[in-house]
Amino acid sequence: VVIPGKWTNLVVQSPHTVTMDTDVICDDFTIQGGVDGGGTMHTVYGDWLNSGTYTANSSTVLFKGTESPGQAVGGSSTTQFHNLYVRNEFGAVSLNAPTEMTGVLLPMMGTITTNGNLTLISNSSFSGSIGEISTGAAVSGNVTLQRYIPPGNAGWVFLGCPITGHTINSAWNDDIITTGFTGSDFPPPGYTFN
């Protein structure tokens, strides 16, 4: 048994599947087979390379890079993290492959460059979010935000736009039929409320 450390690369080769039952510290974390994250903490000082299957469950991944040119999420598979914390002292984490969040993305230090690859997943169990962005941290690039709406006829659904500088009208009016406010699809122009 090899216990990974800050200077050790962790590789899960195909066709193996590993279930994490203890916290792990490593340099590069490479997935070619399968990894079940369990409820553990993975502290990664290098890159995350997923060309297999990663099942996050309630795990947390901490990117804690200390070397130039920063860190990256890559590989040929989509990685769905639950919680992802970024404390990159060198300043950069680049999302070079599709990356999904079901928990919290917490930028503590450094810039997370999305390259259009970040999706905040929303379903009946989870809703991904971006936590407090600390001084010295940033999220740069496009982020896709999902919002789960339960099935059935509720008559109405309360929606909000959790993105600073946007409203339902500016963010979603081209995707969802809206009613009841100036600029909405209904009522038609010229209609006045009593």
Short mmCIF file of N, CA and C in Angstrom, two decimals, residues 10 20 22-31 35-50 54-65 71-74 79-88 93-95 99-109 112 129:
data_model
loop_
_atom_site.label_atom_id
_atom_site.label_comp_id
_atom_site.label_asym_id
_atom_site.label_seq_id
_atom_site.Cartn_x
_atom_site.Cartn_y
_atom_site.Cartn_z
N LEU A 10 -1.07 10.40 -7.61
CA LEU A 10 -2.03 9.32 -7.37
C LEU A 10 -2.68 8.98 -8.71
N MET A 20 -12.73 5.83 -1.80
CA MET A 20 -11.92 6.58 -0.84
C MET A 20 -12.60 6.51 0.54
N THR A 22 -10.53 7.43 3.34
CA THR A 22 -9.66 8.26 4.17
C THR A 22 -9.23 9.48 3.36
N ASP A 23 -8.88 10.55 4.03
CA ASP A 23 -8.42 11.76 3.34
C ASP A 23 -7.11 11.47 2.62
N VAL A 24 -6.91 12.16 1.50
CA VAL A 24 -5.74 11.93 0.65
C VAL A 24 -5.06 13.25 0.33
N ILE A 25 -3.73 13.25 0.34
CA ILE A 25 -2.93 14.38 -0.11
C ILE A 25 -2.06 13.87 -1.24
N CYS A 26 -2.05 14.59 -2.38
CA CYS A 26 -1.22 14.13 -3.50
C CYS A 26 -0.82 15.32 -4.38
N ASP A 27 0.07 15.05 -5.32
CA ASP A 27 0.44 16.04 -6.33
C ASP A 27 -0.63 15.93 -7.42
N ASP A 28 -0.38 15.24 -8.51
CA ASP A 28 -1.42 15.05 -9.54
C ASP A 28 -2.35 13.92 -9.12
N PHE A 29 -3.64 14.10 -9.40
CA PHE A 29 -4.66 13.07 -9.15
C PHE A 29 -5.18 12.66 -10.52
N THR A 30 -4.83 11.45 -10.97
CA THR A 30 -5.19 10.98 -12.31
C THR A 30 -6.15 9.81 -12.20
N ILE A 31 -7.29 9.93 -12.89
CA ILE A 31 -8.31 8.88 -12.88
C ILE A 31 -8.43 8.31 -14.28
N VAL A 35 -13.29 6.23 -9.43
CA VAL A 35 -13.04 6.66 -8.05
C VAL A 35 -14.37 7.07 -7.44
N ASP A 36 -14.65 6.53 -6.25
CA ASP A 36 -15.79 6.94 -5.43
C ASP A 36 -15.21 7.79 -4.32
N GLY A 37 -15.53 9.08 -4.32
CA GLY A 37 -14.93 10.02 -3.38
C GLY A 37 -15.39 9.86 -1.94
N GLY A 38 -16.49 9.12 -1.72
CA GLY A 38 -17.00 8.94 -0.36
C GLY A 38 -17.29 10.28 0.28
N GLY A 39 -16.91 10.44 1.53
CA GLY A 39 -17.08 11.70 2.23
C GLY A 39 -15.74 12.27 2.65
N THR A 40 -14.72 12.00 1.86
CA THR A 40 -13.35 12.35 2.24
C THR A 40 -12.89 13.68 1.65
N MET A 41 -11.73 14.13 2.10
CA MET A 41 -11.08 15.34 1.59
C MET A 41 -9.89 14.91 0.74
N HIS A 42 -9.83 15.42 -0.50
CA HIS A 42 -8.69 15.17 -1.38
C HIS A 42 -7.95 16.50 -1.52
N THR A 43 -6.75 16.60 -0.99
CA THR A 43 -5.94 17.81 -1.14
C THR A 43 -4.98 17.57 -2.29
N VAL A 44 -5.12 18.39 -3.35
CA VAL A 44 -4.36 18.19 -4.58
C VAL A 44 -3.44 19.39 -4.79
N TYR A 45 -2.13 19.11 -4.91
CA TYR A 45 -1.13 20.15 -5.13
C TYR A 45 -0.79 20.31 -6.61
N GLY A 46 -1.20 19.35 -7.43
CA GLY A 46 -0.92 19.39 -8.87
C GLY A 46 -2.21 19.49 -9.65
N ASP A 47 -2.30 18.70 -10.72
CA ASP A 47 -3.45 18.75 -11.62
C ASP A 47 -4.42 17.61 -11.32
N TRP A 48 -5.67 17.81 -11.74
CA TRP A 48 -6.72 16.80 -11.66
C TRP A 48 -6.99 16.36 -13.09
N LEU A 49 -6.71 15.10 -13.40
CA LEU A 49 -6.86 14.58 -14.75
C LEU A 49 -7.83 13.40 -14.73
N ASN A 50 -9.04 13.61 -15.26
CA ASN A 50 -10.08 12.58 -15.21
C ASN A 50 -10.41 12.09 -16.60
N TYR A 54 -15.51 9.63 -11.98
CA TYR A 54 -15.37 10.12 -10.61
C TYR A 54 -16.76 10.35 -10.05
N THR A 55 -17.08 9.67 -8.94
CA THR A 55 -18.35 9.84 -8.25
C THR A 55 -18.04 10.57 -6.95
N ALA A 56 -18.46 11.82 -6.86
CA ALA A 56 -18.04 12.68 -5.75
C ALA A 56 -18.69 12.32 -4.42
N ASN A 57 -19.97 11.92 -4.43
CA ASN A 57 -20.74 11.77 -3.20
C ASN A 57 -20.64 13.05 -2.39
N SER A 58 -20.24 12.98 -1.13
CA SER A 58 -20.15 14.20 -0.31
C SER A 58 -18.71 14.65 -0.10
N SER A 59 -17.80 14.25 -0.98
CA SER A 59 -16.38 14.56 -0.82
C SER A 59 -16.08 16.04 -1.11
N THR A 60 -14.91 16.45 -0.66
CA THR A 60 -14.41 17.79 -0.91
C THR A 60 -13.02 17.66 -1.53
N VAL A 61 -12.79 18.42 -2.60
CA VAL A 61 -11.47 18.49 -3.21
C VAL A 61 -10.92 19.88 -2.95
N LEU A 62 -9.69 19.94 -2.44
CA LEU A 62 -9.01 21.21 -2.18
C LEU A 62 -7.83 21.32 -3.12
N PHE A 63 -7.88 22.33 -4.02
CA PHE A 63 -6.72 22.63 -4.86
C PHE A 63 -5.83 23.57 -4.08
N LYS A 64 -4.61 23.12 -3.78
CA LYS A 64 -3.70 23.90 -2.93
C LYS A 64 -2.34 24.01 -3.62
N GLY A 65 -2.37 24.51 -4.84
CA GLY A 65 -1.14 24.60 -5.62
C GLY A 65 -0.18 25.65 -5.10
N GLN A 71 -2.66 25.26 -11.50
CA GLN A 71 -3.25 23.92 -11.57
C GLN A 71 -4.32 23.87 -12.65
N ALA A 72 -4.71 22.63 -13.02
CA ALA A 72 -5.72 22.48 -14.06
C ALA A 72 -6.60 21.28 -13.76
N VAL A 73 -7.86 21.38 -14.21
CA VAL A 73 -8.75 20.23 -14.28
C VAL A 73 -8.79 19.85 -15.75
N GLY A 74 -8.42 18.61 -16.06
CA GLY A 74 -8.36 18.17 -17.45
C GLY A 74 -8.79 16.73 -17.58
N THR A 79 -15.87 15.97 -14.92
CA THR A 79 -15.72 15.75 -13.49
C THR A 79 -16.83 16.48 -12.76
N GLN A 80 -17.58 15.74 -11.96
CA GLN A 80 -18.61 16.35 -11.13
C GLN A 80 -18.13 16.34 -9.69
N PHE A 81 -17.70 17.50 -9.22
CA PHE A 81 -17.26 17.66 -7.83
C PHE A 81 -18.48 17.91 -6.96
N HIS A 82 -18.38 17.54 -5.67
CA HIS A 82 -19.40 18.00 -4.73
C HIS A 82 -18.93 19.36 -4.22
N ASN A 83 -17.96 19.37 -3.31
CA ASN A 83 -17.37 20.63 -2.86
C ASN A 83 -15.98 20.76 -3.48
N LEU A 84 -15.68 21.96 -3.95
CA LEU A 84 -14.36 22.25 -4.52
C LEU A 84 -13.86 23.54 -3.91
N TYR A 85 -12.76 23.45 -3.16
CA TYR A 85 -12.15 24.62 -2.53
C TYR A 85 -10.86 24.92 -3.27
N VAL A 86 -10.61 26.20 -3.51
CA VAL A 86 -9.39 26.60 -4.23
C VAL A 86 -8.60 27.56 -3.35
N ARG A 87 -7.39 27.12 -2.97
CA ARG A 87 -6.45 27.96 -2.21
C ARG A 87 -5.11 27.83 -2.91
N ASN A 88 -5.05 28.44 -4.11
CA ASN A 88 -3.87 28.30 -4.94
C ASN A 88 -2.96 29.50 -4.70
N VAL A 93 -6.19 28.34 -11.19
CA VAL A 93 -6.74 27.01 -11.45
C VAL A 93 -7.55 27.14 -12.72
N SER A 94 -7.19 26.38 -13.73
CA SER A 94 -7.85 26.46 -15.04
C SER A 94 -8.71 25.23 -15.27
N LEU A 95 -9.98 25.44 -15.58
CA LEU A 95 -10.90 24.34 -15.87
C LEU A 95 -10.85 24.08 -17.37
N THR A 99 -16.60 20.67 -16.09
CA THR A 99 -16.56 20.56 -14.63
C THR A 99 -17.92 20.95 -14.09
N GLU A 100 -18.48 20.08 -13.24
CA GLU A 100 -19.79 20.33 -12.65
C GLU A 100 -19.67 20.36 -11.14
N MET A 101 -20.54 21.16 -10.52
CA MET A 101 -20.57 21.30 -9.06
C MET A 101 -21.95 20.95 -8.55
N THR A 102 -22.03 20.09 -7.50
CA THR A 102 -23.30 19.84 -6.84
C THR A 102 -23.32 20.44 -5.44
N GLY A 103 -22.18 20.87 -4.96
CA GLY A 103 -22.07 21.50 -3.64
C GLY A 103 -21.58 22.93 -3.80
N VAL A 104 -20.51 23.27 -3.10
CA VAL A 104 -20.02 24.65 -3.07
C VAL A 104 -18.64 24.74 -3.72
N LEU A 105 -18.51 25.70 -4.62
CA LEU A 105 -17.20 26.11 -5.14
C LEU A 105 -16.76 27.27 -4.25
N LEU A 106 -15.66 27.08 -3.52
CA LEU A 106 -15.22 28.08 -2.57
C LEU A 106 -13.86 28.63 -2.98
N PRO A 107 -13.84 29.82 -3.61
CA PRO A 107 -12.57 30.45 -4.01
C PRO A 107 -11.95 31.18 -2.81
N MET A 108 -10.86 30.63 -2.26
CA MET A 108 -10.22 31.22 -1.09
C MET A 108 -8.97 32.02 -1.46
N MET A 109 -8.25 31.58 -2.52
CA MET A 109 -7.06 32.28 -2.98
C MET A 109 -6.78 31.85 -4.41
N ILE A 112 -9.95 31.24 -10.45
CA ILE A 112 -10.49 30.07 -11.12
C ILE A 112 -10.92 30.52 -12.50
N SER A 129 -23.36 25.85 -6.00
CA SER A 129 -23.29 27.29 -5.79
C SER A 129 -21.83 27.72 -5.70
#
